[in-house]
Amino acid sequence: MSSKPRILEVRTQILKKNDELARALRQRFDEAGVYVVSLVSSPGSGKTQLLRQTLIELAKQFRVAVLVGDLRTDNDAKRLAEAGVPVRQIETGTMCHLEADMVERHLDQWNLSELDFLFIENVGNLVCPATYDLGEHLRLVLVSTTEGEDKPLKYPTIFNTADIAVVTKMDLAEAVEFDADKLRRSVQDVRPGMEMIELSAKSGQGMAAWISRLIAGREAAVSSAG
Amino acid sequence: MLTPPEVGEDPRISQPMHELSIANAIIDQVTEALRDEGDAAVSVVRVRIGAWSGVVAEALDFAWTAATPGSRVEGSQLEIEKIPGAAWCPRCQKEVELEDLVLRCPVCGESTPRLLRGMEMQILNVELNDEQQAAHP
């Protein structure tokens, strides 16, 4: 005779620990007055190039630092360090994404109150990072003109959880017959009303508007937190 | 240990998988919940995964078999309740179930920004067998 199985109710969020830690991080960032922006994209979408130009521009007026998540190399970190701002690499090894505790561990020796902007470059991947809150204020998803306008439909979750879709490599738009309206439609299909910014870090197109958008975002966050 | 394969175009097949991290997070939470439950073996762990959560049920199922050996829930089966996306249609003025991973009303075609269901990533419950001792209590 076998007894009936006993059911134990657990009723909890799978990522409860990550979510709690991300909330604590966001509060810490708010208290320090640092605006935290994360970037996600496929490999080769121009994330490091955009970030590098963004750092050079922002560093003229603000105190900026970067955390770079990378599987194992430190090439991205080296390229970013050329911008002359503090860069720290989070070596993710076999992990395909960053989690809140990895961000927290790498903040160790930084005095956050001496920073205005902190950028977090996630691992180049449009699937895994979508699920993890890192405590950021603004999540950017990058899509380049060379990637195909249906990219959002293939990766709906990352577009749905991001705040702004940044279209990179606009200098190549004509050469690759990029269809801006088609991309806009795909974005709206997975995230109706999503803000989109088109730019080229190489030619400088759209960069001034982009930098203004970041500064405005920081001002809004700092005034609402403080 | 799973090594991320080369990143390709089809996210369901060739992307690195974070489902292993998700499986480990489930094991951690369940192990904690079982702290005061003695050494009864766990036969089933039930979770709820939404279509928009970014977690692929088949990949999670596979990750479960890789992650559970040596843990408190070794030998257990993962039961995944899949939740389809549902949104509020402003034109139909009602909740509609989404057919695809597209936020558009399947009835009238209107854009449906507000996702009501489909983001779920929850642990529901576990089934314990009091007559069998866990391999790693």
Coordinates of N, CA and C in Angstrom, one line a residue, chain B residues 3-137:
Chain B
T3 N 28.5 24.4 -22.3 CA 29.3 25.4 -22.9 C 28.4 26.1 -24.0
P4 N 28.4 27.4 -24.0 CA 27.5 28.0 -25.0 C 28.0 27.7 -26.4
P5 N 27.1 27.2 -27.2 CA 27.5 26.9 -28.6 C 27.6 28.2 -29.4
E6 N 28.1 28.2 -30.6 CA 28.1 29.4 -31.5 C 26.7 30.0 -31.6
V7 N 26.7 31.3 -31.6 CA 25.4 31.9 -31.7 C 24.9 32.0 -33.1
G8 N 23.8 31.5 -33.4 CA 23.3 31.4 -34.7 C 22.0 32.2 -34.9
E9 N 21.2 32.0 -35.9 CA 20.0 32.8 -36.2 C 18.8 32.2 -35.4
D10 N 18.7 30.9 -35.2 CA 17.5 30.4 -34.5 C 17.7 30.4 -33.0
P11 N 17.1 31.3 -32.3 CA 17.3 31.4 -30.9 C 16.9 30.1 -30.1
R12 N 16.0 29.3 -30.6 CA 15.6 28.1 -29.9 C 16.6 27.0 -30.0
I13 N 17.4 27.0 -31.0 CA 18.3 25.9 -31.2 C 19.8 26.2 -30.8
S14 N 20.3 27.3 -31.3 CA 21.7 27.5 -31.3 C 22.2 28.6 -30.3
Q15 N 21.3 29.3 -29.6 CA 21.7 30.3 -28.6 C 22.2 29.6 -27.4
P16 N 23.1 30.3 -26.7 CA 23.5 29.8 -25.3 C 22.2 29.7 -24.5
M17 N 22.1 28.8 -23.6 CA 20.9 28.7 -22.9 C 21.0 29.1 -21.4
H18 N 20.1 30.0 -21.0 CA 20.1 30.5 -19.6 C 19.1 29.6 -18.8
E19 N 18.5 28.6 -19.5 CA 17.6 27.7 -18.7 C 18.3 27.0 -17.7
L20 N 19.6 26.8 -17.8 CA 20.4 26.1 -16.7 C 20.4 27.0 -15.5
S21 N 20.6 28.3 -15.7 CA 20.5 29.2 -14.5 C 19.1 29.2 -13.9
I22 N 18.1 29.1 -14.8 CA 16.7 29.1 -14.3 C 16.5 27.8 -13.5
A23 N 17.0 26.7 -14.0 CA 16.8 25.4 -13.3 C 17.5 25.5 -11.9
N24 N 18.7 26.1 -11.9 CA 19.5 26.2 -10.6 C 18.7 27.1 -9.6
A25 N 18.1 28.2 -10.1 CA 17.3 29.1 -9.3 C 16.1 28.3 -8.7
I26 N 15.5 27.5 -9.5 CA 14.3 26.7 -9.0 C 14.8 25.7 -7.9
I27 N 16.0 25.0 -8.1 CA 16.5 24.1 -7.2 C 16.8 24.8 -5.8
D28 N 17.4 26.0 -5.9 CA 17.7 26.8 -4.7 C 16.5 27.1 -3.9
Q29 N 15.5 27.6 -4.6 CA 14.2 28.0 -3.9 C 13.5 26.8 -3.3
V30 N 13.5 25.7 -4.0 CA 12.8 24.6 -3.5 C 13.5 24.0 -2.3
T31 N 14.9 23.9 -2.4 CA 15.7 23.4 -1.3 C 15.4 24.2 -0.1
E32 N 15.3 25.5 -0.2 CA 15.0 26.4 0.9 C 13.7 26.1 1.5
A33 N 12.7 25.9 0.6 CA 11.3 25.7 1.1 C 11.2 24.3 1.8
L34 N 12.1 23.4 1.5 CA 12.0 22.1 2.1 C 12.8 21.9 3.3
R35 N 13.4 23.0 3.8 CA 14.3 22.9 5.0 C 13.7 22.2 6.2
D36 N 12.4 22.5 6.4 CA 11.8 21.9 7.6 C 10.9 20.7 7.3
E37 N 11.2 20.1 6.2 CA 10.3 19.0 5.7 C 10.9 17.6 5.9
G38 N 12.0 17.5 6.6 CA 12.6 16.2 6.8 C 13.3 15.8 5.5
D39 N 13.4 14.4 5.3 CA 14.2 13.9 4.2 C 13.3 13.2 3.1
A40 N 12.0 13.5 3.1 CA 11.2 12.9 2.1 C 11.7 13.2 0.7
A41 N 11.6 12.2 -0.2 CA 12.0 12.4 -1.6 C 11.0 13.3 -2.3
V42 N 11.5 14.1 -3.2 CA 10.6 14.9 -4.0 C 10.4 14.2 -5.4
S43 N 9.1 14.0 -5.7 CA 8.8 13.3 -6.9 C 8.5 14.3 -8.1
V44 N 7.8 15.4 -7.7 CA 7.5 16.4 -8.8 C 7.7 17.8 -8.3
V45 N 8.2 18.6 -9.2 CA 8.3 20.1 -8.9 C 7.5 20.8 -10.0
R46 N 6.5 21.6 -9.6 CA 5.6 22.2 -10.6 C 5.9 23.7 -10.7
V47 N 6.1 24.1 -11.9 CA 6.4 25.5 -12.2 C 5.4 26.0 -13.3
R48 N 5.4 27.4 -13.4 CA 4.5 28.0 -14.4 C 5.4 28.9 -15.2
I49 N 5.4 28.8 -16.5 CA 6.2 29.6 -17.4 C 5.4 30.2 -18.5
G50 N 5.5 31.5 -18.5 CA 4.7 32.3 -19.5 C 5.4 32.3 -20.9
A51 N 4.6 32.5 -21.9 CA 5.1 32.5 -23.3 C 6.1 33.7 -23.5
W52 N 5.9 34.8 -22.8 CA 6.7 36.0 -22.9 C 7.8 36.0 -22.0
S53 N 8.1 35.0 -21.2 CA 9.1 35.1 -20.1 C 10.5 35.0 -20.7
G54 N 10.6 34.5 -21.9 CA 12.0 34.3 -22.4 C 12.6 33.0 -22.1
V55 N 11.8 32.1 -21.4 CA 12.3 30.8 -21.0 C 11.6 29.8 -21.9
V56 N 12.3 28.9 -22.5 CA 11.8 27.9 -23.4 C 11.6 26.6 -22.6
A57 N 10.3 26.2 -22.5 CA 10.0 25.0 -21.7 C 10.8 23.8 -22.0
E58 N 11.0 23.5 -23.3 CA 11.8 22.3 -23.6 C 13.2 22.4 -23.2
A59 N 13.8 23.6 -23.3 CA 15.2 23.8 -22.9 C 15.3 23.7 -21.3
L60 N 14.2 24.2 -20.6 CA 14.2 24.1 -19.2 C 14.1 22.6 -18.7
D61 N 13.3 21.9 -19.4 CA 13.1 20.5 -19.1 C 14.5 19.7 -19.3
F62 N 15.2 20.1 -20.3 CA 16.5 19.5 -20.6 C 17.5 19.9 -19.5
A63 N 17.5 21.2 -19.2 CA 18.4 21.7 -18.1 C 18.1 21.0 -16.8
W64 N 16.9 20.7 -16.5 CA 16.5 20.1 -15.3 C 17.2 18.7 -15.1
T65 N 17.3 17.9 -16.1 CA 18.0 16.6 -16.0 C 19.5 16.8 -15.8
A66 N 20.0 17.9 -16.3 CA 21.4 18.2 -16.2 C 21.8 18.8 -14.8
A67 N 20.8 19.5 -14.2 CA 21.1 20.3 -13.0 C 20.7 19.6 -11.7
T68 N 19.8 18.7 -11.7 CA 19.3 18.1 -10.5 C 20.1 17.0 -9.8
P69 N 20.9 16.2 -10.6 CA 21.7 15.2 -9.9 C 22.6 15.8 -8.8
G70 N 22.5 15.1 -7.6 CA 23.3 15.6 -6.5 C 22.6 16.6 -5.7
S71 N 21.4 17.1 -6.1 CA 20.7 18.1 -5.4 C 19.6 17.5 -4.5
R72 N 19.0 18.3 -3.7 CA 17.9 17.9 -2.9 C 16.7 17.3 -3.7
V73 N 16.6 17.7 -4.9 CA 15.4 17.3 -5.7 C 15.8 16.2 -6.8
E74 N 17.0 15.6 -6.6 CA 17.4 14.6 -7.5 C 16.3 13.5 -7.8
G75 N 16.1 13.2 -9.0 CA 15.2 12.2 -9.4 C 13.8 12.7 -9.6
S76 N 13.6 14.0 -9.3 CA 12.2 14.6 -9.4 C 11.9 14.9 -10.9
Q77 N 10.6 15.0 -11.1 CA 10.2 15.4 -12.5 C 9.8 16.8 -12.4
L78 N 10.1 17.6 -13.5 CA 9.7 19.0 -13.6 C 8.4 19.0 -14.4
E79 N 7.3 19.6 -13.8 CA 6.1 19.7 -14.5 C 5.9 21.2 -14.9
I80 N 5.9 21.5 -16.2 CA 5.8 22.9 -16.6 C 4.4 23.2 -17.1
E81 N 3.8 24.2 -16.4 CA 2.5 24.7 -16.9 C 2.8 25.9 -17.8
K82 N 2.5 25.8 -19.1 CA 2.7 26.9 -20.0 C 1.6 27.8 -20.0
I83 N 1.9 29.1 -19.9 CA 0.8 30.1 -19.9 C 0.9 30.9 -21.2
P84 N -0.1 30.9 -22.0 CA -0.1 31.7 -23.2 C -0.2 33.2 -22.9
G85 N 0.3 34.0 -23.8 CA 0.1 35.4 -23.6 C -1.3 35.9 -23.7
A86 N -1.7 36.8 -22.9 CA -3.1 37.4 -23.0 C -2.9 38.9 -22.8
A87 N -3.7 39.7 -23.6 CA -3.5 41.1 -23.5 C -4.9 41.8 -23.5
W88 N -4.9 43.1 -23.1 CA -6.2 43.8 -23.1 C -6.3 44.5 -24.5
C89 N -7.4 44.2 -25.2 CA -7.6 44.9 -26.4 C -8.5 46.1 -26.2
P90 N -7.9 47.3 -26.5 CA -8.7 48.6 -26.3 C -9.9 48.7 -27.2
R91 N -9.8 48.1 -28.4 CA -11.0 48.2 -29.3 C -12.1 47.2 -28.9
C92 N -11.7 46.0 -28.7 CA -12.8 45.0 -28.3 C -13.2 45.2 -26.9
Q93 N -12.4 45.9 -26.1 CA -12.7 46.2 -24.7 C -12.8 44.9 -23.9
K94 N -11.9 44.0 -24.2 CA -11.9 42.8 -23.4 C -10.5 42.1 -23.5
E95 N -10.3 41.1 -22.6 CA -9.1 40.4 -22.6 C -9.0 39.4 -23.8
V96 N -7.9 39.4 -24.5 CA -7.8 38.4 -25.7 C -6.6 37.6 -25.5
E97 N -6.7 36.3 -25.9 CA -5.5 35.5 -25.9 C -4.7 35.6 -27.1
L98 N -3.4 35.8 -27.0 CA -2.5 36.1 -28.1 C -2.1 34.8 -28.8
E99 N -2.2 34.7 -30.1 CA -1.8 33.5 -30.8 C -0.3 33.3 -30.9
D100 N 0.3 34.4 -31.1 CA 1.7 34.4 -31.4 C 2.4 35.3 -30.4
L101 N 3.8 35.4 -30.5 CA 4.5 36.4 -29.7 C 4.4 37.8 -30.4
V102 N 3.2 38.2 -30.6 CA 3.0 39.5 -31.2 C 1.8 40.2 -30.4
L103 N 2.0 41.5 -30.1 CA 1.0 42.2 -29.3 C 0.0 42.8 -30.2
R104 N -0.8 42.0 -30.8 CA -1.9 42.5 -31.6 C -3.1 41.6 -31.4
C105 N -4.3 42.2 -31.4 CA -5.5 41.5 -31.1 C -5.8 40.5 -32.2
P106 N -5.9 39.2 -31.9 CA -6.2 38.2 -33.0 C -7.6 38.4 -33.6
V107 N -8.4 39.1 -32.9 CA -9.8 39.3 -33.4 C -9.9 40.5 -34.4
C108 N -9.4 41.7 -33.9 CA -9.6 42.9 -34.7 C -8.3 43.5 -35.2
G109 N -7.2 43.0 -34.8 CA -5.9 43.5 -35.3 C -5.3 44.7 -34.6
E110 N -6.1 45.2 -33.6 CA -5.6 46.4 -32.9 C -4.3 46.1 -32.1
S111 N -3.5 47.1 -31.9 CA -2.3 46.9 -31.1 C -2.7 46.8 -29.6
T112 N -2.1 45.9 -28.9 CA -2.5 45.6 -27.5 C -1.3 45.8 -26.6
P113 N -1.0 47.0 -26.2 CA 0.3 47.2 -25.4 C 0.3 46.5 -24.1
R114 N -0.9 46.3 -23.5 CA -0.9 45.9 -22.1 C -1.0 44.3 -22.1
L115 N 0.1 43.7 -21.7 CA 0.2 42.3 -21.5 C -0.4 41.9 -20.1
L116 N -1.4 41.1 -20.1 CA -2.0 40.7 -18.8 C -1.4 39.4 -18.3
R117 N -1.1 38.5 -19.2 CA -0.5 37.2 -18.8 C 0.5 36.8 -19.8
G118 N 1.5 36.0 -19.3 CA 2.5 35.5 -20.2 C 3.9 35.8 -19.7
M119 N 4.1 36.6 -18.7 CA 5.4 36.9 -18.2 C 5.8 35.9 -17.0
E120 N 4.9 35.0 -16.7 CA 5.1 34.2 -15.4 C 6.4 33.4 -15.4
M121 N 7.0 33.4 -14.3 CA 8.1 32.5 -14.0 C 8.0 32.1 -12.5
Q122 N 7.1 31.2 -12.2 CA 6.7 30.9 -10.8 C 6.9 29.4 -10.4
I123 N 7.3 29.2 -9.2 CA 7.3 27.9 -8.6 C 5.9 27.7 -7.9
L124 N 5.2 26.7 -8.3 CA 3.9 26.4 -7.7 C 4.0 25.6 -6.4
N125 N 4.3 24.3 -6.6 CA 4.4 23.4 -5.5 C 5.3 22.2 -5.8
V126 N 5.5 21.4 -4.7 CA 6.3 20.2 -4.9 C 5.5 19.0 -4.3
E127 N 5.7 17.9 -4.9 CA 5.1 16.6 -4.4 C 6.1 15.8 -3.7
L128 N 5.8 15.5 -2.4 CA 6.8 14.7 -1.6 C 6.3 13.3 -1.4
N129 N 7.2 12.4 -1.4 CA 6.9 11.0 -1.1 C 7.5 10.7 0.2
D130 N 6.6 10.6 1.3 CA 7.1 10.5 2.7 C 7.7 9.1 2.9
E131 N 7.4 8.1 2.0 CA 7.9 6.8 2.3 C 9.2 6.5 1.6
Q132 N 9.7 7.5 0.9 CA 11.0 7.3 0.2 C 11.9 8.4 0.6
Q133 N 13.2 8.0 0.9 CA 14.1 9.0 1.4 C 14.8 9.7 0.2
A134 N 15.0 11.0 0.3 CA 15.8 11.7 -0.7 C 17.2 11.2 -0.8
A135 N 17.8 11.2 -2.0 CA 19.2 10.7 -2.2 C 20.1 11.7 -1.5
H136 N 19.8 13.0 -1.5 CA 20.7 14.0 -0.9 C 19.8 14.9 0.0
P137 N 19.4 14.5 1.1 CA 18.4 15.3 2.0 C 19.1 16.5 2.5

